[in-house]
Coordinates of C-alpha atoms in Angstrom, one line a residue:
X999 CA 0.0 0.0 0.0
X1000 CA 2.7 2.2 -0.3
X1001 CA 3.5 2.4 3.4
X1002 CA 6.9 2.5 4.7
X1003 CA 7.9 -0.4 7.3
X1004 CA 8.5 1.2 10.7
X1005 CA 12.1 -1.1 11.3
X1006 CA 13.0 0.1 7.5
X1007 CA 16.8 0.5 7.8
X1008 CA 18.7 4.0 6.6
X1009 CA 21.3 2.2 4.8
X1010 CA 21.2 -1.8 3.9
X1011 CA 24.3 -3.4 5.4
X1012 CA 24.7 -6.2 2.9
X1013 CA 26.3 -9.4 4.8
X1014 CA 28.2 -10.4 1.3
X1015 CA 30.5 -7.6 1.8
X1016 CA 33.5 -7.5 4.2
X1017 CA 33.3 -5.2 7.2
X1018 CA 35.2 -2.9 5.8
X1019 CA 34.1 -3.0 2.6
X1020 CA 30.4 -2.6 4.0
X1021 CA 31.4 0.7 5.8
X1022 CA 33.1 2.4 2.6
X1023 CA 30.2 1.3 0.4
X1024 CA 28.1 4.0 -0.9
X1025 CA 24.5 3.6 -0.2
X1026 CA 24.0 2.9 -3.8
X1027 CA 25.8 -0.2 -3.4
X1028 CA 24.6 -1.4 -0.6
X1029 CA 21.3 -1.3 -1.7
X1030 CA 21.8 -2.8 -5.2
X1031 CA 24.1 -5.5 -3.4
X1032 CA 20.9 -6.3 -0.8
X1033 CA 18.5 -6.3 -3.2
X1034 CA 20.1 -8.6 -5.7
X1035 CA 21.1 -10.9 -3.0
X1036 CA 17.1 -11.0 -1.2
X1037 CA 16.1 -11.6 -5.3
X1038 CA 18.5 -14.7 -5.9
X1039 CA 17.4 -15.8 -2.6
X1040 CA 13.6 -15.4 -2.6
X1041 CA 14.4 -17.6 -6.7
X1042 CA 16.5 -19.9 -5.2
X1043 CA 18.8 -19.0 -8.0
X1044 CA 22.5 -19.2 -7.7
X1045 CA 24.0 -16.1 -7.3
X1046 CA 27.7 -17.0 -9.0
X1047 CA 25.9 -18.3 -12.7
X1048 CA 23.2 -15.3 -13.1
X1049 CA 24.2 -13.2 -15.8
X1050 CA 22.9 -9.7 -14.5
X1051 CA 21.7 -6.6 -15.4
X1052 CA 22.6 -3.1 -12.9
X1053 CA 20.7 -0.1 -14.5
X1054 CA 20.7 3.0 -12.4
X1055 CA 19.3 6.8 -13.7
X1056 CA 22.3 8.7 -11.3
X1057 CA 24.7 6.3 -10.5
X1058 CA 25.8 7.4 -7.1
X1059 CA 25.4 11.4 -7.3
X1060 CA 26.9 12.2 -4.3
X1061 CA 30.1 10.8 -5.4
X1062 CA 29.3 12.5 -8.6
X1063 CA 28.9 15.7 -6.6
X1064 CA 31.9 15.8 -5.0
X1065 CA 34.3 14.4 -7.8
X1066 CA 33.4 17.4 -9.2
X1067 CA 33.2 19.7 -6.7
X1068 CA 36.9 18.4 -5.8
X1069 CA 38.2 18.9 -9.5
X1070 CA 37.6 22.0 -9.7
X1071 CA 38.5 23.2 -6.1
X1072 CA 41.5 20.8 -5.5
X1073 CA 42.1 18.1 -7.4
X1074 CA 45.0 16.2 -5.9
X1075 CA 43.1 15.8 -2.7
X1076 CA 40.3 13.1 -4.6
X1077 CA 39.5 9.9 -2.6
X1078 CA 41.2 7.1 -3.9
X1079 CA 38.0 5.0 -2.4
X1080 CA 35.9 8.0 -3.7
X1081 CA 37.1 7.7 -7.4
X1082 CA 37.1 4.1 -7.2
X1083 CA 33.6 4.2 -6.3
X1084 CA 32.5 7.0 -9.0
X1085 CA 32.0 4.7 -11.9
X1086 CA 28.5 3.7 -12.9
X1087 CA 29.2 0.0 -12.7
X1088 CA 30.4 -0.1 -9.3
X1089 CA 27.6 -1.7 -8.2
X1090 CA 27.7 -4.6 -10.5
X1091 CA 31.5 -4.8 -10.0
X1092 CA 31.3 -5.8 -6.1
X1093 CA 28.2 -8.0 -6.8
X1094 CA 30.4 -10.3 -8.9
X1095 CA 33.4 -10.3 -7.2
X1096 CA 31.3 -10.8 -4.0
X1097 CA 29.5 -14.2 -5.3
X1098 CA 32.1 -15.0 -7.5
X1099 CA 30.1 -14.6 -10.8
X1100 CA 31.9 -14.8 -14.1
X1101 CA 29.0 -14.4 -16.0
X1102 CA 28.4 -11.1 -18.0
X1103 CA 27.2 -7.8 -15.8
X1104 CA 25.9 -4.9 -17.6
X1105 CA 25.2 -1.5 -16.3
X1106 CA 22.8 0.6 -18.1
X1107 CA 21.9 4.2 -17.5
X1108 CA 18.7 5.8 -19.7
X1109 CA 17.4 8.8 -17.9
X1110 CA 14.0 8.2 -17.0
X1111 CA 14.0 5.1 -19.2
X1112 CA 16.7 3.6 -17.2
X1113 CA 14.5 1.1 -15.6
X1114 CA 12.5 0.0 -19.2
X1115 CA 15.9 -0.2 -21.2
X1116 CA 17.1 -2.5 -18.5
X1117 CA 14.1 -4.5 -18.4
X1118 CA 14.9 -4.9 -22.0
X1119 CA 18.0 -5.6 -22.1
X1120 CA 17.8 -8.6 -19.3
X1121 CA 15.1 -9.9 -21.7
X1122 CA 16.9 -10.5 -24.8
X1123 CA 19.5 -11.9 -22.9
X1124 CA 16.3 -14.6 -22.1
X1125 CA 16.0 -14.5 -25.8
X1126 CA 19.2 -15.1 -26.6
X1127 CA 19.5 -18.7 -24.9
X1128 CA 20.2 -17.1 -21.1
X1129 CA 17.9 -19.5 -18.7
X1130 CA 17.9 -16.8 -15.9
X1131 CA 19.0 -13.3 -15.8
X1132 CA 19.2 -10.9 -12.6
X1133 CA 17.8 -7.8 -13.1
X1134 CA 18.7 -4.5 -10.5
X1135 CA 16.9 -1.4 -10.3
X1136 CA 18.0 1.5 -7.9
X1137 CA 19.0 5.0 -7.0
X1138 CA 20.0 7.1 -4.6
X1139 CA 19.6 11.0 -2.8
X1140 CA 20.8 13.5 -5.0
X1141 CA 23.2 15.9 -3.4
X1142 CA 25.0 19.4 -3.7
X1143 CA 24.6 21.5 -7.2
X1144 CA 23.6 18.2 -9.3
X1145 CA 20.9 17.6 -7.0
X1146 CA 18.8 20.3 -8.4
X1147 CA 18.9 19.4 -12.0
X1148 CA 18.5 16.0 -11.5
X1149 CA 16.8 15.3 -8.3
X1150 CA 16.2 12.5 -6.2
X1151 CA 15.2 11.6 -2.8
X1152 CA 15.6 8.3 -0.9
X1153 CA 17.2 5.3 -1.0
X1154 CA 14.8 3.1 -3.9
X1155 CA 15.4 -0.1 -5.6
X1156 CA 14.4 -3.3 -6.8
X1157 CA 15.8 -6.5 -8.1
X1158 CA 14.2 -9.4 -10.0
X1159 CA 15.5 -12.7 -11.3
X1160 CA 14.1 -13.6 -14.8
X1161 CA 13.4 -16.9 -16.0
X1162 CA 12.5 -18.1 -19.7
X1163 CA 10.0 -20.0 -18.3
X1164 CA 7.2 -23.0 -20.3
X1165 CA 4.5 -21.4 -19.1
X1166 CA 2.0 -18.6 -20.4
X1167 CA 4.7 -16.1 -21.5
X1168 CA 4.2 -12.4 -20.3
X1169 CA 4.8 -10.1 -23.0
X1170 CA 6.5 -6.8 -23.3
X1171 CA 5.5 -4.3 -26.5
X1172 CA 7.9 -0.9 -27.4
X1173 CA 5.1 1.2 -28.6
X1174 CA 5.3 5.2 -29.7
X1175 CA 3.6 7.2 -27.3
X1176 CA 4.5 8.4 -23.5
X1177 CA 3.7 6.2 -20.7
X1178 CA 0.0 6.8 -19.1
X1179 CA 0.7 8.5 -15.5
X1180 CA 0.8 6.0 -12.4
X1181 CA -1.8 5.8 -10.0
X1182 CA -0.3 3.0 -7.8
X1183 CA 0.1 4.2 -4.0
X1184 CA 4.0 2.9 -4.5
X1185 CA 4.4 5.9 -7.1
X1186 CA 2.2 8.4 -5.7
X1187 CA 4.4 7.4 -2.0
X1188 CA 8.4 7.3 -3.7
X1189 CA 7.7 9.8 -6.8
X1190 CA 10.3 11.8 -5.4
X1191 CA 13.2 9.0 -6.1
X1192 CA 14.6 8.8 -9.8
X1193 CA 13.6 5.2 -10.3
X1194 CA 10.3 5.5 -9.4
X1195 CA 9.2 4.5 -13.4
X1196 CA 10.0 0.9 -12.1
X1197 CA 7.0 1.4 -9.7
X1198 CA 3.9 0.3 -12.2
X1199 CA 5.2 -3.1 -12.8
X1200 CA 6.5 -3.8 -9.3
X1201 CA 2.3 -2.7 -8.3
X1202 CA 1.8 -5.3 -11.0
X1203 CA 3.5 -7.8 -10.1
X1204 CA 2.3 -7.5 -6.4
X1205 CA -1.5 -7.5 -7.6
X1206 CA -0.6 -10.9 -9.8
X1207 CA -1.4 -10.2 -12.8
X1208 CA -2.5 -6.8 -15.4
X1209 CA -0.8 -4.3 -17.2
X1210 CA 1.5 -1.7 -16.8
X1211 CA 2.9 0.9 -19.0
X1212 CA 6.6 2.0 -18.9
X1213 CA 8.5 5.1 -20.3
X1214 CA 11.0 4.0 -22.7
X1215 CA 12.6 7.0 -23.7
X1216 CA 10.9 10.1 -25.8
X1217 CA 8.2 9.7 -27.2
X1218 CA 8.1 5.8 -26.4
X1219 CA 6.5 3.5 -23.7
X1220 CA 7.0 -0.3 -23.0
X1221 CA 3.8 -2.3 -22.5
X1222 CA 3.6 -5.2 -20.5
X1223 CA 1.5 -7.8 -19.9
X1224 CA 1.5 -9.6 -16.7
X1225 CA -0.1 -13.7 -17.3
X1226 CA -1.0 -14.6 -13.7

């Protein structure tokens, strides 16, 4: 119903990372690594054969923020951990070195179609012979000048494990036309975070079955069908 769980935690603290590692992890990560992890869990999928798909709208802006902000003020003083974490597949970078996955990772960014082109993209992986495919959705808080050209609120994400199933196929259509407006209480609660276009087909897929529309880019929306 859109309501947030009174024990939510601020920040995930994902067990697959080292101590360490878990304290110097950008929220960003933590949250994509806890997602994917509950996902291949709730599948009973192994984590170390999924091929996987990370898409993101941001990345991690605060660590945009202030590798800029840096740059320009003094650049020899940037965070070694800081850098290393600035790079839009940083999330899918710990996930595989933390299970051990040598299958592919992809990281996609797509504006407000960041969600839809992943969705995509973890689907003709299916269609290309993958059995299963793990797709992760998320974003963070925007911060500092960034922030107010590309805002964002909250910690939000999402993670599925896809499977090229026998049964009644659910379909996906890339139409022309922008996406029909959400009236889910998920969207109307997290509009404020960057990702929430993933919202209509997580309502979806919570109700069971129905259809949910999806922006895909200008002028384009991806369809899909839910077969309960």
């Amino acid at each position: 119903d859109g309501t947030v769980p009174e024990t939510a935690p601020r920040k995930p603290a994902p067990d697959l990372l080292p101590p360490n590692e878990r304290r110097r992890a950008p929220d960003t990560v933590a949250l994509a690594i806890e997602i994917a992890m509950a996902a291949c869990r709730d599948a009973d999928a192994d984590p170390a054969l999924l091929p996987s798909v990370f898409t993101s709208t941001h990345g991690d802006l605060a660590i945009t923020d202030y590798m800029c902000a840096t740059l320009a003020s003094a650049p020899r003083s940037i965070s070694p951990t800081r850098f290393h974490n600035s790079v839009h597949n940083a999330a899918a970078g710990y996930w595989t070195i933390g299970v051990g996955c040598h299958a592919p990772a992809t990281a996609v960014s797509a504006y407000t179609a960041s969600f839809a082109q992943g969705l995509l993209e973890a689907v003709v992986q299916l269609a290309d012979g993958a059995p299963q495919v793990l797709l992760v959705a998320y974003d963070a808080q925007a911060h500092g000048a960034l922030g107010r050209i590309s805002p964002s609120e909250g910690l939000l994400g999402a993670a599925l494990v896809l499977s090229a199933g026998d049964g009644a196929p659910h379909s996906l259509a890339l139409e022309a036309g922008s996406a029909k407006p959400p009236d889910d209480p998920l969207s109307a609660r997290y509009a404020a975070n960057a990702m929430a276009p993933m919202l209509p087909l997580i309502a979806a897929l919570a109700a069971g079955s129905g259809q949910c529309e999806l922006v895909a880019g200008p002028g384009l929306r991806l369809r899909v069908a839910l077969n309960g």
